[in-house]
Amino acid sequence: MEGTRFPEKRIVLWSHPRSVSTAFELVFEERADTEIVHEPCARLRHRRSLQRVCPDPEVSTKRDVQQKIFWQLLGPHEKPLLFVKDMAYYVRRRYYDVLLPPMTNTFILRNPEESLISHYKKFSRFTFEQAGYAAMEEMHDYVTNTLRQPSVIVDGNDFRRHPTSVLRQYCHAVGITHDERTEKWVSGNVKGWEIWQHQGWHREAERSTGIIPPKESTPDVGLLPRRVRNMLPECRRIYEKLFELRMKPDDDPRYGMEVGEEVA
């Protein structure tokens, strides 16, 4: 393909559903040096159902899906930076050795009380696997213990409260520059997001024009059915394990000072 090259960096943001990952992705949509690939691995797990609602003539078989994903993640692109946003639970362990080593693997998570409530409102029949926390833990362990890559974790609410601080740290961790101008954007449809248009997963993000602070209220998990509430203890255990490893905002008084602030 004329004008293509192998990207200087390939960054993937692994997430679980309702983790604020699409807002994080929109920051990278604003970068002129970046090509975005949105949830390519979805068809690894949901090929048949997605073919019904969002058909792709290039992926009529499972082998087609695998080859297209490998090309999207590992092949040439037009821009020097490739940024992939995807769900960890889409990728079974047998794909780890192929897909993960060439990537700079990073993670975003959100407290399970908020994410499960939000998930339930969008898709009430989700399973523990689809809640996504177990896959996040397994993949993070592989990335840090097997690949020996640094742990790069963003908490979704940290990002919403302190976007500049978190983005600055994230960009430093993956070896790229940060531009605060990317924290605002024009609302509208985003290329690649049509894959989930039938369920409205990204409707709020497409209407947004910037990063919105979270509501400082306690989620009412009593609104969830017992089946979903039973998922909370294990999701909470995993969340707390990974939360302790996250990048802590510089401008949060609990964790330090804003960069450039002088000591009194």
Coordinates of C-alpha atoms in Angstrom, one line a residue:
M1 CA 0.0 0.0 0.0
E2 CA 1.5 3.3 -1.1
G3 CA 2.3 5.7 1.8
T4 CA 2.2 3.0 4.4
R5 CA 5.0 2.1 6.8
F6 CA 5.5 0.1 10.0
P7 CA 4.5 2.3 12.9
E8 CA 7.3 3.5 15.2
K9 CA 5.0 2.6 18.2
R10 CA 2.1 0.3 18.6
I11 CA 0.1 1.0 21.8
V12 CA -2.9 -0.9 22.9
L13 CA -5.3 0.1 25.7
W14 CA -6.8 -3.0 27.2
S15 CA -10.1 -2.4 29.0
H16 CA -13.2 -4.0 30.5
P17 CA -16.7 -2.7 29.5
R18 CA -17.8 0.7 30.8
S19 CA -14.3 1.7 32.0
V20 CA -14.2 5.2 30.3
S21 CA -11.9 3.7 27.7
T22 CA -13.7 5.4 24.8
A23 CA -13.2 8.8 26.2
F24 CA -9.5 8.0 26.6
E25 CA -9.5 6.8 23.0
L26 CA -11.0 10.1 21.8
V27 CA -7.9 11.9 23.1
F28 CA -5.8 9.9 20.7
E29 CA -8.3 10.5 17.9
E30 CA -7.2 14.2 18.1
R31 CA -3.6 13.4 17.4
A32 CA -2.4 14.1 13.9
D33 CA 0.4 11.5 14.2
T34 CA -1.9 8.6 15.3
E35 CA -4.0 6.0 13.5
I36 CA -6.8 4.4 15.6
V37 CA -8.0 0.8 15.4
H38 CA -11.1 0.3 17.5
E39 CA -11.9 -3.0 19.1
P40 CA -10.6 -5.2 16.3
C41 CA -10.6 -8.3 18.5
A42 CA -14.4 -8.1 19.1
R43 CA -14.9 -10.4 16.1
L44 CA -12.7 -13.0 17.7
R45 CA -15.4 -13.5 20.4
H46 CA -18.6 -12.3 18.7
R47 CA -18.0 -13.0 15.0
R48 CA -21.4 -14.5 14.2
S49 CA -23.5 -12.0 16.1
L50 CA -21.6 -9.0 14.7
Q51 CA -21.9 -10.3 11.2
R52 CA -25.6 -10.1 11.6
V53 CA -25.8 -6.6 12.8
C54 CA -22.6 -5.1 11.3
P55 CA -21.5 -7.3 8.4
D56 CA -17.9 -7.3 7.2
P57 CA -17.4 -9.0 3.8
E58 CA -13.7 -9.6 4.6
V59 CA -14.3 -11.9 7.6
S60 CA -16.8 -14.6 6.6
T61 CA -14.7 -17.3 8.4
K62 CA -12.9 -17.5 11.7
R63 CA -9.6 -17.7 9.8
D64 CA -10.5 -14.5 7.9
V65 CA -11.1 -12.8 11.3
Q66 CA -7.7 -13.9 12.6
Q67 CA -5.8 -12.8 9.5
K68 CA -7.5 -9.4 9.4
I69 CA -6.8 -8.7 13.1
F70 CA -3.2 -9.8 12.8
W71 CA -2.8 -7.4 9.9
Q72 CA -4.5 -4.5 11.7
L73 CA -2.3 -4.9 14.8
L74 CA 1.0 -6.0 13.3
G75 CA 0.9 -4.8 9.7
P76 CA 1.9 -1.4 8.2
H77 CA -0.1 1.8 8.6
E78 CA 0.0 5.3 7.3
K79 CA 1.0 7.1 10.5
P80 CA 3.9 6.7 12.9
L81 CA 1.8 5.9 15.9
L82 CA -0.8 3.1 16.1
F83 CA -3.3 3.3 19.0
V84 CA -5.6 0.3 19.6
K85 CA -8.5 0.3 22.1
D86 CA -9.8 -3.2 22.8
M87 CA -11.4 -5.4 25.5
A88 CA -9.1 -7.9 27.3
Y89 CA -11.8 -10.6 27.5
Y90 CA -12.0 -10.7 23.7
V91 CA -8.5 -12.3 23.5
R92 CA -8.1 -15.9 24.7
R93 CA -4.8 -16.9 26.2
R94 CA -3.8 -18.8 23.0
Y95 CA -3.5 -15.5 21.1
Y96 CA -1.3 -13.8 23.7
D97 CA 2.0 -15.0 22.3
V98 CA 1.2 -13.6 18.8
L99 CA -0.6 -10.3 19.6
L100 CA 0.9 -9.0 22.8
P101 CA 4.7 -9.0 22.4
P102 CA 4.9 -6.5 19.6
M103 CA 2.6 -4.1 21.4
T104 CA 3.1 -1.6 24.2
N105 CA 0.4 -3.0 26.4
T106 CA -1.5 -0.6 28.7
F107 CA -4.7 -0.9 30.8
I108 CA -7.7 1.1 32.0
L109 CA -10.1 0.1 34.7
R110 CA -12.9 1.5 36.7
N111 CA -14.4 0.5 40.0
P112 CA -16.8 -2.4 39.6
E113 CA -19.7 -0.9 41.4
E114 CA -20.0 1.8 38.7
S115 CA -18.9 -0.3 35.7
L116 CA -21.3 -3.2 36.5
I117 CA -24.3 -0.8 37.0
S118 CA -23.4 0.9 33.7
H119 CA -22.9 -2.4 32.0
Y120 CA -26.2 -3.7 33.3
K121 CA -28.1 -0.7 31.9
K122 CA -26.7 -1.4 28.4
F123 CA -26.7 -5.2 28.4
S124 CA -28.4 -6.9 31.3
R125 CA -27.4 -10.5 30.3
F126 CA -23.7 -10.1 30.6
T127 CA -21.7 -12.9 32.3
F128 CA -18.8 -12.7 34.8
E129 CA -16.4 -13.3 31.9
Q130 CA -18.0 -10.4 30.0
A131 CA -17.6 -8.1 33.1
G132 CA -14.0 -8.2 32.0
Y133 CA -12.1 -8.1 35.3
A134 CA -10.7 -11.6 35.2
A135 CA -9.3 -11.2 31.7
M136 CA -7.7 -7.9 32.8
E137 CA -5.9 -9.6 35.6
E138 CA -4.8 -12.5 33.5
M139 CA -3.5 -10.3 30.7
H140 CA -1.8 -7.9 33.1
D141 CA 0.0 -10.8 34.7
Y142 CA 1.2 -12.1 31.3
V143 CA 2.4 -8.6 30.2
T144 CA 4.3 -7.9 33.4
N145 CA 5.5 -11.4 34.3
T146 CA 6.1 -13.1 31.0
L147 CA 6.8 -10.2 28.7
R148 CA 8.5 -8.2 31.4
Q149 CA 6.8 -5.0 30.2
P150 CA 6.2 -2.2 32.7
S151 CA 2.8 -2.0 34.3
V152 CA 0.9 1.0 32.8
I153 CA -2.5 1.3 34.3
V154 CA -5.0 4.2 34.3
D155 CA -8.0 4.4 36.6
G156 CA -11.0 5.8 34.7
N157 CA -12.1 8.1 37.4
D158 CA -8.6 9.4 38.0
F159 CA -8.5 10.2 34.3
R160 CA -11.8 12.0 34.5
R161 CA -10.9 14.0 37.6
H162 CA -7.3 14.8 36.6
P163 CA -7.0 14.3 32.8
T164 CA -3.9 16.4 32.1
S165 CA -1.9 14.8 34.9
V166 CA -2.9 11.3 34.0
L167 CA -2.4 11.8 30.3
R168 CA 1.0 13.4 30.8
Q169 CA 2.1 10.4 32.9
Y170 CA 0.6 7.9 30.4
C171 CA 2.3 9.5 27.4
H172 CA 5.6 9.6 29.3
A173 CA 5.2 5.9 30.2
V174 CA 4.6 4.9 26.5
G175 CA 7.3 7.2 25.1
I176 CA 5.3 9.9 23.3
T177 CA 4.6 13.6 23.8
H178 CA 1.4 14.9 25.3
D179 CA -0.5 17.9 24.0
E180 CA -3.3 19.3 26.2
R181 CA -5.2 20.4 23.1
T182 CA -6.2 16.8 22.6
E183 CA -8.4 16.9 25.7
K184 CA -11.1 18.6 23.7
W185 CA -12.9 17.5 20.6
V186 CA -15.9 18.0 18.3
S187 CA -18.9 15.7 19.0
G188 CA -20.1 13.3 16.3
N189 CA -19.8 9.9 14.9
V190 CA -16.4 8.2 15.2
K191 CA -15.0 5.9 12.5
G192 CA -14.9 2.3 13.7
W193 CA -17.5 2.7 16.4
E194 CA -20.4 1.6 14.2
I195 CA -19.6 -2.0 15.2
W196 CA -21.6 -1.4 18.4
Q197 CA -24.1 1.2 17.2
H198 CA -27.0 -1.3 17.5
Q199 CA -26.5 -1.4 21.3
G200 CA -25.6 2.2 21.8
W201 CA -22.4 1.5 23.7
H202 CA -20.7 4.7 22.6
R203 CA -23.6 7.1 22.4
E204 CA -22.6 9.2 25.4
A205 CA -19.0 9.4 24.2
E206 CA -20.0 10.5 20.7
R207 CA -22.0 13.3 22.2
S208 CA -19.2 14.5 24.4
T209 CA -16.8 17.4 23.6
G210 CA -14.3 16.7 26.4
I211 CA -13.5 14.8 29.5
I212 CA -16.3 15.1 32.1
P213 CA -15.6 14.6 35.8
P214 CA -17.4 11.7 37.5
K215 CA -20.3 12.2 39.8
E216 CA -19.2 12.0 43.4
S217 CA -22.0 9.8 44.6
T218 CA -22.0 6.3 45.9
P219 CA -23.3 3.8 43.3
D220 CA -26.4 2.0 44.4
V221 CA -25.6 -1.7 43.8
G222 CA -28.9 -2.6 45.3
L223 CA -30.4 -1.8 41.9
L224 CA -28.6 -4.8 40.5
P225 CA -30.0 -8.3 40.5
R226 CA -28.4 -10.9 42.8
R227 CA -26.7 -12.6 39.8
V228 CA -24.7 -9.4 39.1
R229 CA -24.2 -8.5 42.7
N230 CA -22.5 -11.9 43.2
M231 CA -19.9 -10.9 40.7
L232 CA -18.8 -7.9 42.8
P233 CA -16.5 -9.5 45.4
E234 CA -14.2 -11.0 42.8
C235 CA -14.3 -8.0 40.5
R236 CA -13.5 -5.8 43.5
R237 CA -10.6 -8.0 44.5
I238 CA -9.1 -7.7 41.0
Y239 CA -9.8 -4.0 40.8
E240 CA -8.1 -3.3 44.1
K241 CA -5.0 -5.3 43.0
L242 CA -4.6 -3.4 39.8
F243 CA -5.7 0.0 41.3
E244 CA -2.7 -0.2 43.6
L245 CA -0.5 -0.3 40.6
R246 CA -2.1 2.5 38.6
M247 CA -0.5 5.9 37.8
K248 CA -1.4 8.3 40.6
P249 CA -2.4 11.8 39.5
D250 CA 0.2 14.5 40.3
D251 CA -2.5 17.1 40.9
D252 CA -4.4 15.1 43.4
P253 CA -3.5 16.4 46.9
R254 CA -3.7 12.8 48.2
Y255 CA -0.8 11.8 46.0
G256 CA 1.5 14.8 45.5
M257 CA 1.7 18.2 43.7
E258 CA 1.0 19.4 40.2
V259 CA 4.1 19.3 38.1
G260 CA 5.9 22.6 38.4
E261 CA 4.5 23.6 41.8
E262 CA 7.2 24.9 44.1
V263 CA 7.6 23.7 47.7
A264 CA 6.6 26.4 50.1

